[in-house]
Structures are given as C-alpha cells and as structure tokens.
Short mmCIF file of C-alpha atoms in Angstrom, two decimals:
data_model
loop_
_atom_site.label_atom_id
_atom_site.label_comp_id
_atom_site.label_asym_id
_atom_site.label_seq_id
_atom_site.Cartn_x
_atom_site.Cartn_y
_atom_site.Cartn_z
CA MET A 1 58.30 -22.39 -21.70
CA LYS A 2 57.52 -22.63 -18.37
CA ALA A 3 53.50 -22.74 -17.49
CA VAL A 4 51.41 -23.22 -14.11
CA VAL A 5 49.77 -26.53 -14.02
CA TYR A 6 46.64 -27.62 -13.42
CA ASP A 7 47.02 -31.66 -11.35
CA GLY A 8 44.29 -32.37 -9.66
CA PRO A 9 42.61 -31.59 -6.94
CA ARG A 10 44.57 -28.61 -4.41
CA THR A 11 47.75 -29.08 -6.91
CA VAL A 12 49.38 -27.06 -9.05
CA SER A 13 52.80 -27.16 -10.60
CA VAL A 14 55.22 -25.75 -12.92
CA HIS A 15 55.76 -27.86 -16.03
CA ASP A 16 57.25 -26.99 -19.23
CA VAL A 17 55.31 -26.67 -22.29
CA PRO A 18 55.25 -25.99 -25.76
CA ASP A 19 55.92 -22.32 -26.82
CA PRO A 20 52.90 -21.12 -28.38
CA GLU A 21 52.63 -20.43 -32.19
CA ILE A 22 50.84 -18.27 -34.47
CA GLU A 23 47.76 -20.47 -35.94
CA HIS A 24 46.01 -18.14 -38.07
CA PRO A 25 47.33 -14.52 -40.12
CA THR A 26 44.74 -12.99 -36.93
CA ASP A 27 47.01 -13.79 -34.24
CA VAL A 28 49.88 -12.32 -31.76
CA VAL A 29 51.49 -14.40 -28.99
CA VAL A 30 52.14 -12.16 -26.46
CA ARG A 31 55.16 -12.51 -23.75
CA VAL A 32 53.97 -12.23 -19.99
CA THR A 33 54.16 -10.01 -17.58
CA SER A 34 51.91 -10.17 -15.14
CA SER A 35 48.46 -12.50 -14.55
CA ALA A 36 46.94 -12.70 -11.83
CA LEU A 37 45.09 -15.68 -9.43
CA CYS A 38 41.26 -15.51 -9.30
CA GLY A 39 38.71 -17.07 -7.39
CA THR A 40 37.34 -18.99 -10.42
CA ASP A 41 40.34 -20.59 -10.63
CA LEU A 42 40.04 -22.47 -7.57
CA HIS A 43 37.27 -23.59 -8.60
CA MET A 44 39.34 -25.35 -10.52
CA TYR A 45 41.94 -25.93 -8.25
CA ASP A 46 39.40 -27.66 -5.87
CA GLY A 47 38.40 -30.17 -8.26
CA ARG A 48 35.07 -29.07 -8.33
CA THR A 49 34.26 -27.94 -12.18
CA GLY A 50 35.70 -31.10 -13.78
CA ALA A 51 39.47 -29.03 -15.23
CA GLU A 52 41.46 -32.18 -17.02
CA PRO A 53 44.97 -32.63 -15.37
CA GLY A 54 47.78 -30.77 -17.81
CA LEU A 55 45.27 -27.45 -17.81
CA VAL A 56 47.26 -24.18 -18.02
CA LEU A 57 45.61 -22.47 -15.83
CA GLY A 58 45.47 -18.59 -15.78
CA HIS A 59 42.53 -15.80 -17.65
CA GLU A 60 44.40 -12.32 -16.50
CA PRO A 61 47.39 -11.26 -18.83
CA LEU A 62 48.74 -8.44 -19.55
CA GLY A 63 52.08 -8.28 -21.17
CA VAL A 64 53.92 -7.69 -24.97
CA VAL A 65 53.00 -8.54 -28.11
CA GLU A 66 56.56 -10.54 -29.70
CA ARG A 67 55.08 -11.81 -32.73
CA ALA A 68 51.74 -10.87 -34.68
CA GLY A 69 50.05 -12.55 -37.30
CA ASN A 70 50.21 -11.03 -41.28
CA ALA A 71 47.37 -10.50 -40.87
CA VAL A 72 46.88 -7.92 -37.56
CA THR A 73 46.53 -4.87 -37.88
CA ALA A 74 45.62 -2.74 -34.43
CA VAL A 75 48.93 -3.96 -32.60
CA SER A 76 52.39 -4.34 -33.45
CA GLU A 77 55.36 -6.55 -32.15
CA GLY A 78 56.38 -4.24 -29.13
CA ASP A 79 52.80 -2.55 -28.13
CA ARG A 80 51.95 -3.14 -24.65
CA VAL A 81 48.25 -4.81 -23.94
CA VAL A 82 46.14 -6.15 -22.01
CA LEU A 83 43.56 -8.98 -22.63
CA PRO A 84 40.22 -9.11 -21.87
CA THR A 85 39.64 -13.17 -19.53
CA HIS A 86 36.14 -13.71 -22.24
CA LEU A 87 37.96 -13.75 -26.37
CA TYR A 88 35.60 -12.99 -29.42
CA CYS A 89 35.66 -12.50 -32.79
CA GLY A 90 34.68 -9.39 -33.00
CA THR A 91 32.45 -9.62 -35.66
CA CYS A 92 29.24 -12.34 -35.19
CA PRO A 93 26.02 -10.95 -34.37
CA GLN A 94 26.91 -11.14 -30.29
CA CYS A 95 30.31 -9.50 -31.11
CA ALA A 96 28.28 -6.86 -33.51
CA ARG A 97 26.00 -5.86 -29.67
CA GLY A 98 28.47 -5.07 -28.07
CA LEU A 99 27.59 -9.01 -26.35
CA THR A 100 31.48 -9.70 -26.83
CA ALA A 101 31.10 -12.53 -23.56
CA ALA A 102 28.56 -14.70 -25.71
CA CYS A 103 30.48 -14.75 -29.51
CA SER A 104 29.10 -17.66 -31.27
CA ARG A 105 32.47 -17.85 -33.61
CA ILE A 106 35.33 -18.52 -30.56
CA ARG A 107 34.12 -21.88 -29.83
CA PRO A 108 31.43 -23.16 -32.30
CA GLY A 109 28.80 -25.29 -30.64
CA ALA A 110 28.61 -23.40 -28.17
CA PHE A 111 29.20 -19.26 -27.13
CA GLY A 112 31.37 -17.64 -25.44
CA ALA A 113 34.81 -18.93 -24.72
CA ALA A 114 37.91 -18.12 -21.82
CA TYR A 115 41.39 -18.79 -21.29
CA GLY A 116 42.49 -21.57 -18.94
CA TYR A 117 38.92 -22.23 -18.08
CA ALA A 118 37.44 -25.69 -17.72
CA GLY A 119 34.72 -26.26 -20.20
CA MET A 120 35.48 -22.54 -22.07
CA GLY A 121 37.72 -24.16 -25.06
CA PRO A 122 40.90 -25.56 -25.94
CA PHE A 123 42.23 -22.06 -24.75
CA ARG A 124 45.63 -22.39 -22.86
CA GLY A 125 46.06 -20.50 -19.82
CA ALA A 126 48.08 -17.31 -19.09
CA GLN A 127 49.95 -18.19 -15.75
CA ALA A 128 52.42 -18.76 -18.48
CA GLU A 129 55.22 -16.97 -19.91
CA LEU A 130 53.63 -16.66 -23.28
CA LEU A 131 50.26 -16.69 -24.95
CA ARG A 132 48.63 -16.93 -28.21
CA VAL A 133 45.61 -14.54 -28.78
CA PRO A 134 43.67 -15.55 -31.13
CA PHE A 135 41.59 -12.65 -33.23
CA ALA A 136 44.18 -10.35 -31.65
CA ASP A 137 42.59 -7.31 -33.54
CA ALA A 138 39.80 -7.24 -31.23
CA ASN A 139 40.82 -9.36 -28.01
CA CYS A 140 43.79 -7.14 -27.46
CA VAL A 141 43.76 -3.99 -25.44
CA PRO A 142 46.48 -1.47 -26.44
CA LEU A 143 48.12 0.66 -23.25
CA PRO A 144 50.62 2.71 -22.28
CA GLY A 145 53.90 3.02 -20.66
CA THR A 146 55.94 -0.22 -19.83
CA PRO A 147 55.84 -3.38 -18.83
CA GLY A 148 56.42 -3.54 -14.34
CA ASP A 149 55.85 1.02 -14.36
CA ARG A 150 53.60 2.38 -11.45
CA HIS A 151 50.45 0.61 -13.57
CA GLU A 152 51.15 -2.78 -13.99
CA ASP A 153 49.05 -4.19 -10.94
CA ALA A 154 45.93 -1.75 -11.96
CA PHE A 155 45.96 -2.42 -15.92
CA VAL A 156 46.63 -6.44 -15.33
CA LEU A 157 43.00 -6.25 -12.93
CA LEU A 158 41.59 -4.74 -16.47
CA ALA A 159 41.88 -8.42 -18.15
CA ASP A 160 39.00 -9.27 -15.28
CA ALA A 161 39.08 -7.85 -11.96
CA PHE A 162 38.25 -4.90 -12.35
CA VAL A 163 35.60 -5.44 -15.20
CA THR A 164 33.96 -8.18 -13.54
CA GLY A 165 33.04 -5.64 -10.76
CA TRP A 166 31.96 -2.37 -12.69
CA HIS A 167 29.40 -5.50 -14.56
CA ALA A 168 28.22 -6.04 -11.29
CA THR A 169 27.43 -2.71 -10.44
CA GLU A 170 25.90 -2.47 -13.89
CA LEU A 171 23.65 -5.56 -13.69
CA ALA A 172 22.61 -3.80 -10.13
CA GLY A 173 21.69 -0.92 -12.15
CA VAL A 174 23.60 1.17 -9.09
CA GLY A 175 23.45 4.42 -9.82
CA PRO A 176 24.38 8.61 -7.81
CA GLY A 177 23.17 8.23 -3.79
CA ASP A 178 21.71 4.52 -4.21
CA SER A 179 22.53 2.13 -0.82
CA VAL A 180 25.04 -0.50 -2.21
CA ALA A 181 25.54 -4.22 -0.51
CA VAL A 182 28.27 -5.98 -2.02
CA PHE A 183 28.47 -9.98 -0.40
CA GLY A 184 31.88 -11.33 -1.09
CA ALA A 185 35.25 -9.66 -0.16
CA GLY A 186 36.92 -11.25 -2.52
CA THR A 187 38.92 -9.56 -5.32
CA VAL A 188 35.10 -8.57 -7.80
CA GLY A 189 33.90 -7.80 -4.78
CA LEU A 190 35.75 -5.36 -3.21
CA LEU A 191 36.32 -4.20 -6.68
CA ALA A 192 32.61 -4.12 -7.39
CA ALA A 193 32.72 -1.51 -3.83
CA HIS A 194 35.27 0.28 -5.77
CA ALA A 195 32.98 0.75 -8.46
CA ALA A 196 29.85 1.50 -7.04
CA LEU A 197 31.29 4.60 -5.25
CA ILE A 198 33.22 5.50 -8.69
CA ARG A 199 29.32 4.79 -10.11
CA GLY A 200 28.49 7.68 -7.38
CA ALA A 201 26.73 5.23 -4.79
CA GLY A 202 25.76 7.01 -1.24
CA GLN A 203 26.66 4.34 1.17
CA VAL A 204 28.31 0.81 -0.35
CA TYR A 205 28.58 -2.20 2.80
CA VAL A 206 30.73 -4.94 2.41
CA VAL A 207 30.32 -8.62 3.55
CA ASP A 208 32.92 -10.74 4.44
CA HIS A 209 34.71 -11.84 7.28
CA VAL A 210 38.04 -12.18 6.51
CA PRO A 211 39.97 -9.17 8.11
CA ARG A 212 42.12 -8.41 5.48
CA ARG A 213 39.63 -8.41 2.90
CA LEU A 214 37.54 -6.54 5.11
CA ALA A 215 40.55 -3.77 5.37
CA VAL A 216 40.51 -3.10 1.99
CA ALA A 217 37.09 -2.31 1.59
CA ALA A 218 37.65 0.01 3.92
CA GLU A 219 40.52 1.57 2.18
CA PHE A 220 38.39 2.19 -1.08
CA GLY A 221 35.46 3.95 1.40
CA ALA A 222 33.19 1.04 1.63
CA VAL A 223 31.51 0.00 5.05
CA PRO A 224 33.24 -3.27 6.16
CA VAL A 225 30.47 -6.18 7.50
CA ASP A 226 31.63 -8.96 9.62
CA PHE A 227 29.58 -11.67 9.56
CA SER A 228 31.03 -13.57 11.64
CA ASP A 229 29.57 -10.61 14.34
CA GLY A 230 26.10 -12.01 13.41
CA ASP A 231 23.67 -11.05 10.86
CA PRO A 232 24.75 -9.41 8.01
CA VAL A 233 21.12 -8.03 6.97
CA GLU A 234 20.42 -6.58 10.54
CA GLN A 235 24.05 -5.12 10.64
CA ILE A 236 23.09 -3.65 7.85
CA ARG A 237 19.85 -2.53 9.02
CA SER A 238 20.56 -0.97 12.13
CA HIS A 239 23.52 1.05 10.31
CA ARG A 240 21.31 3.04 8.11
CA ALA A 241 18.73 3.51 11.17
CA ASP A 242 21.72 5.08 13.04
CA LEU A 243 22.42 7.21 10.01
CA GLY A 244 18.83 8.56 10.26
CA LEU A 245 16.64 7.24 7.48
CA PRO A 246 14.33 10.46 5.65
CA PRO A 247 10.87 10.96 7.67
CA GLY A 248 8.54 8.40 5.66
CA GLU A 249 11.19 5.58 4.48
CA ARG A 250 11.37 3.52 7.35
CA GLY A 251 10.21 0.55 5.18
CA THR A 252 12.86 0.88 2.52
CA ASP A 253 15.63 0.31 5.42
CA GLY A 254 17.03 -2.69 3.47
CA VAL A 255 19.76 -1.54 0.33
CA ASP A 256 18.88 0.00 -2.88
CA ARG A 257 21.33 -2.33 -4.85
CA ALA A 258 22.68 -5.85 -3.92
CA ILE A 259 25.57 -7.76 -5.43
CA ASP A 260 26.42 -11.53 -5.25
CA ALA A 261 29.89 -11.60 -5.54
CA VAL A 262 30.46 -15.44 -4.05
CA GLY A 263 28.89 -17.70 -5.80
CA PHE A 264 28.12 -21.42 -5.28
CA GLN A 265 30.69 -22.08 -3.37
CA CYS A 266 29.85 -19.38 -0.14
CA LEU A 267 30.49 -20.81 3.76
CA ASP A 268 27.27 -20.98 5.38
CA ARG A 269 27.69 -18.00 8.11
CA ALA A 270 26.71 -20.88 10.95
CA SER A 271 29.27 -22.68 10.41
CA ALA A 272 31.28 -20.56 9.92
CA ARG A 273 30.94 -18.91 13.38
CA GLY A 274 32.07 -22.49 15.07
CA GLY A 275 32.49 -26.11 13.78
CA GLU A 276 33.09 -27.23 10.82
CA PRO A 277 33.10 -24.87 7.76
CA ARG A 278 30.56 -25.75 5.04
CA GLU A 279 29.55 -24.26 2.13
CA ASN A 280 25.74 -22.83 1.15
CA PRO A 281 25.06 -21.87 -1.70
CA ARG A 282 21.79 -19.84 -1.07
CA GLN A 283 23.29 -18.21 1.89
CA VAL A 284 23.80 -15.36 -0.18
CA ILE A 285 20.97 -14.78 -3.13
CA SER A 286 18.81 -15.69 0.71
CA ASP A 287 20.05 -12.60 2.23
CA ILE A 288 20.00 -10.30 -0.19
CA ALA A 289 16.60 -11.44 -1.08
CA ARG A 290 15.50 -10.39 2.76
CA LEU A 291 17.99 -6.91 2.32
CA VAL A 292 16.73 -5.71 -1.11
CA ASN A 293 14.31 -2.45 -1.18
CA PRO A 294 11.16 -3.17 -3.30
CA ALA A 295 11.81 -2.04 -7.23
CA GLY A 296 16.00 -2.45 -6.30
CA GLY A 297 18.09 -3.71 -8.40
CA VAL A 298 20.04 -7.16 -7.63
CA GLY A 299 23.51 -8.40 -9.60
CA VAL A 300 25.11 -11.51 -9.25
CA ALA A 301 28.81 -11.59 -10.06
CA GLY A 302 29.37 -15.50 -8.40
CA VAL A 303 30.25 -17.98 -10.34
CA TYR A 304 27.28 -20.80 -10.64
CA ALA A 305 28.77 -23.16 -11.93
CA ALA A 306 26.74 -25.94 -14.37
CA LYS A 307 29.02 -28.57 -13.26
CA ASP A 308 29.77 -29.48 -9.87
CA LEU A 309 31.91 -32.93 -9.26
CA ASP A 310 31.66 -32.43 -5.30
CA PRO A 311 27.67 -29.93 -4.34
CA ALA A 312 27.51 -28.94 -1.29
CA PRO A 313 23.65 -29.78 0.76
CA GLU A 314 21.67 -27.29 -0.69
CA GLY A 315 23.75 -27.59 -4.54
CA HIS A 316 23.53 -30.05 -7.02
CA ALA A 317 25.95 -31.63 -9.11
CA ASP A 318 23.93 -29.60 -12.73
CA GLY A 319 23.80 -26.44 -10.90
CA SER A 320 21.08 -26.55 -9.49
CA LEU A 321 19.53 -24.19 -6.46
CA ARG A 322 16.73 -23.03 -4.28
CA VAL A 323 15.61 -19.63 -4.62
CA PRO A 324 13.49 -17.30 -3.47
CA TRP A 325 12.22 -16.67 -5.78
CA ALA A 326 8.43 -15.24 -4.41
CA THR A 327 10.59 -12.84 -2.46
CA LEU A 328 11.75 -11.07 -5.43
CA PHE A 329 8.92 -11.28 -7.47
CA ASP A 330 6.55 -9.57 -4.61
CA LYS A 331 9.13 -7.10 -4.11
CA GLY A 332 9.65 -6.19 -7.75
CA VAL A 333 13.79 -6.79 -7.65
CA ARG A 334 15.38 -6.61 -11.11
CA VAL A 335 17.97 -9.64 -11.00
CA GLY A 336 20.70 -9.86 -13.64
CA PHE A 337 23.23 -11.76 -13.91
CA GLY A 338 26.04 -13.67 -16.36
CA ARG A 339 29.88 -13.00 -17.74
CA THR A 340 31.24 -9.86 -18.37
CA HIS A 341 31.09 -8.30 -21.46
CA ASP A 342 34.62 -7.41 -20.96
CA ARG A 343 35.16 -5.03 -23.51
CA ARG A 344 32.19 -2.51 -23.12
CA TYR A 345 34.14 -1.75 -20.38
CA THR A 346 38.13 -1.96 -20.57
CA ARG A 347 38.81 1.36 -22.44
CA LEU A 348 35.81 3.10 -19.80
CA LEU A 349 38.11 1.56 -16.80
CA ARG A 350 41.59 2.16 -17.90
CA ASP A 351 41.61 5.71 -17.91
CA LEU A 352 40.18 6.36 -15.61
CA ILE A 353 42.64 4.83 -14.08
CA LEU A 354 45.32 7.02 -15.88
CA ASP A 355 43.52 9.74 -14.55
CA GLY A 356 43.41 9.04 -11.19
CA ARG A 357 40.41 8.44 -10.06
CA ALA A 358 40.32 4.37 -10.22
CA CYS A 359 43.01 2.12 -8.08
CA PRO A 360 42.20 -1.52 -8.18
CA GLU A 361 45.49 -2.14 -7.17
CA LYS A 362 44.79 -1.90 -4.23
CA VAL A 363 43.59 -5.71 -4.06
CA ILE A 364 46.75 -7.13 -4.94
CA THR A 365 48.71 -7.92 -1.83
CA HIS A 366 50.67 -10.95 -3.38
CA HIS A 367 53.02 -10.85 -5.86
CA GLY A 368 55.49 -13.76 -7.00
CA SER A 369 57.41 -15.47 -9.91
CA LEU A 370 55.94 -18.76 -11.76
CA ALA A 371 57.48 -21.01 -8.91
CA ASP A 372 55.75 -19.05 -6.76
CA ALA A 373 52.41 -20.75 -7.81
CA PRO A 374 51.59 -23.62 -5.56
CA ARG A 375 52.22 -21.65 -2.36
CA LEU A 376 50.39 -19.08 -3.24
CA TYR A 377 47.34 -21.25 -4.45
CA ARG A 378 47.73 -23.35 -1.79
CA ALA A 379 47.25 -19.78 0.58
CA PHE A 380 45.09 -18.33 -1.19
CA ASP A 381 42.62 -20.98 -1.38
CA ARG A 382 42.56 -21.04 2.86
CA ARG A 383 42.07 -17.35 2.75
CA ALA A 384 45.79 -17.74 4.41
CA GLU A 385 48.09 -15.26 4.50
CA GLY A 386 46.46 -12.55 4.13
CA VAL A 387 46.67 -13.59 0.34
CA VAL A 388 43.71 -10.76 -0.73
CA LYS A 389 44.59 -11.12 -4.49
CA ALA A 390 47.93 -12.76 -6.00
CA ALA A 391 50.12 -11.69 -9.16
CA LEU A 392 52.67 -13.69 -11.20
CA ARG A 393 55.25 -11.47 -12.91
CA PRO A 394 56.84 -14.43 -15.34
#
C-alpha cells in the first residue's frame, strides 16, 4: 500500500509499504477514506521531537472496516468507523475510569499510545491506504452514512481535532455565560472556540495573527484578536470594557477561562511584528496568567514535548519551562492539561454533528490525495496558501 512517510526534517514522501495484517484476534484492518494533517504532525515534520526516518505519519483516520479478527464483536466488515488518535485497551484500571489516554496496557512499560507518533508506541500512522487497529472493539467508533457523504469532513475531526478542542474546554471548566480566550487559531484552537460557544460561553476571543485562521474564528461566532495589532491581553480587556462591565466588576475585566492551543512552538509576538520570526514557548502561558480573572480556569491543550531537538532560547531540550506559577497561585487559578481521553467525548460530538448543532468541518480548507501530502505539509508548516486544515483522501 501507499503511505506518507517521514524522511527527515521538513521532508515527507509517499512510499510503498507492506499492507497491515491482522496480528491479533482483536484487530481490524481499516481502509482509510480520509486522514487529516495535524499541527502535532508538524512537530515531527520540523525534526523537533525525535521522529525516525521511515515513520508513517498521521493520527486522524476515518474509514471502513475491511477485515476483522475473529474476536471482534462490536464492528463488522463494511462498517464505517472513526479511529480516535489515542489507542487504548478498554479494560485496564485507567481505561475503566475513562482515562483512555493513560491506558497502562497498550504500551507495556509506559502509558498511552497513538498512531504515527514519535515516542508513543510502535503503531503505524494513518496517512495511508490501510491501517491496523488493535483492540478494535474499544478503538472503533461506528458512524452512519457512506464514505464521501456530507459528514465526511466533520467525522474525520472526531479522530482528534474536535475531541481535543472539546477537551480543552473541559480542562478550563468552560460553562454557560463564561468569557473565554483561546490562544492559537489552529484547528484545535478554532474547535475549542466552537466547543465553548456550544457549551454556552458568553464571549469567546481567539488570538492569532494569520488572517485566514482569524476569519474562520469569526465564522464560528468568536471575536478574532490579531496580536500583530498589539498586546492581545490589552485588546481583550479593552473590548470587554467597551461592552460595558456590570457595576462592581471592574477588577474582572479579563476572562473567566483561557485556553492554550499553541504549545511549545509558539511564535514570539515581538518577532512577528518585524524582524526574524522566533519562538518563545513561554509567550502564551505568560499572557494567560495576565489575562485570566481571579478564581478562573486554564486549559492547556497545546503540545509541550518532553524531547525537543532544537529548543528555542526560552525552552529546553527536556521540555522544561519557566511558568508564572506565583501569578496563577495568587489568583487561585485552576490549571488543567494533558492528552485527550478521546472516548469520553467521541459519541457526544458525533451526535452533535448529526443533530446539526456542531459544524467542525468549517476548519477544513484543503483536500488532496496522498500524492499531495508533501505540498500540503510544506504549506501547512509555513502557514501559507490559506491552509488551516487539510484532509487527505487516500
């Protein structure tokens, strides 16, 4: 079969690789109909997280079961399924508590696993024609319809991006009437904003500097904040003041909830306004600490890698980072972060899509075949050609 393979920093190509086989009676093999590119793929593409050449990339697959092991009972050949990024066994103590991203069985000697992800197990990626799915009864989410129908783009986002965006709002504790600031208008940030609005948030701000991304934020009903126009914290405070704060609430002109949807490869704001662009992994958390109101909540969904082969001046190879803990402590802010426990949300979000209440597909701006992957990776990495989210159709 053909698959998208990491060849080295900023280089991917389409290779012929062996077809996957049923290795255990609990496996299925899925023929992939859509597989999306994710910002996390770019951490590997950029050569930052220790991916080895030959790694088949991709962790956002949607497809149809082609072969099933004789112990699989929840899905059958011909079923349409989405496959959450984080694999899990479904029966270990962590899975039994719903903490599927921390499965203690899927990767012996460690916890959690993912498709096509450096350091997250031996599982091949999903930017390919076929994919082996272990513990299929747990890891396959059945879907209605047929490949290529009107829900194809929405359903592929159930593998990771929409689920992670929703998880970010859970981490931050977003509830009805809350004011929310999302830093980063990549796919996860945009879908966190969408999730916040579905959950009843009163005002949602999305901070970025890429015009196409900010335009999508506005389509979802969020307030776009372009940090190239100035300090986003002050822009948001000013906007809230213009709306008119209730009497006695002048000290809470920040936001109730804030979400970091950027992670360690954050662009330094000052460099974005002129000169040579550079990274500052402390930028977003520092801004959030200034902006979030006392007793507020913060959700960190952006990736902070434990291994960085080319750290920025404010970062470290082992993932260490200086954080304004004292400010967060003084404000009594709750901070939540970590990988998504996908299966807590996949069925809920699937049904919101089917009911027409969720429209995550707005973030997908480009489509292509596997042969288009090298071009789409280049454009995505450079934030060029208007690529917000690309889906491959093998």
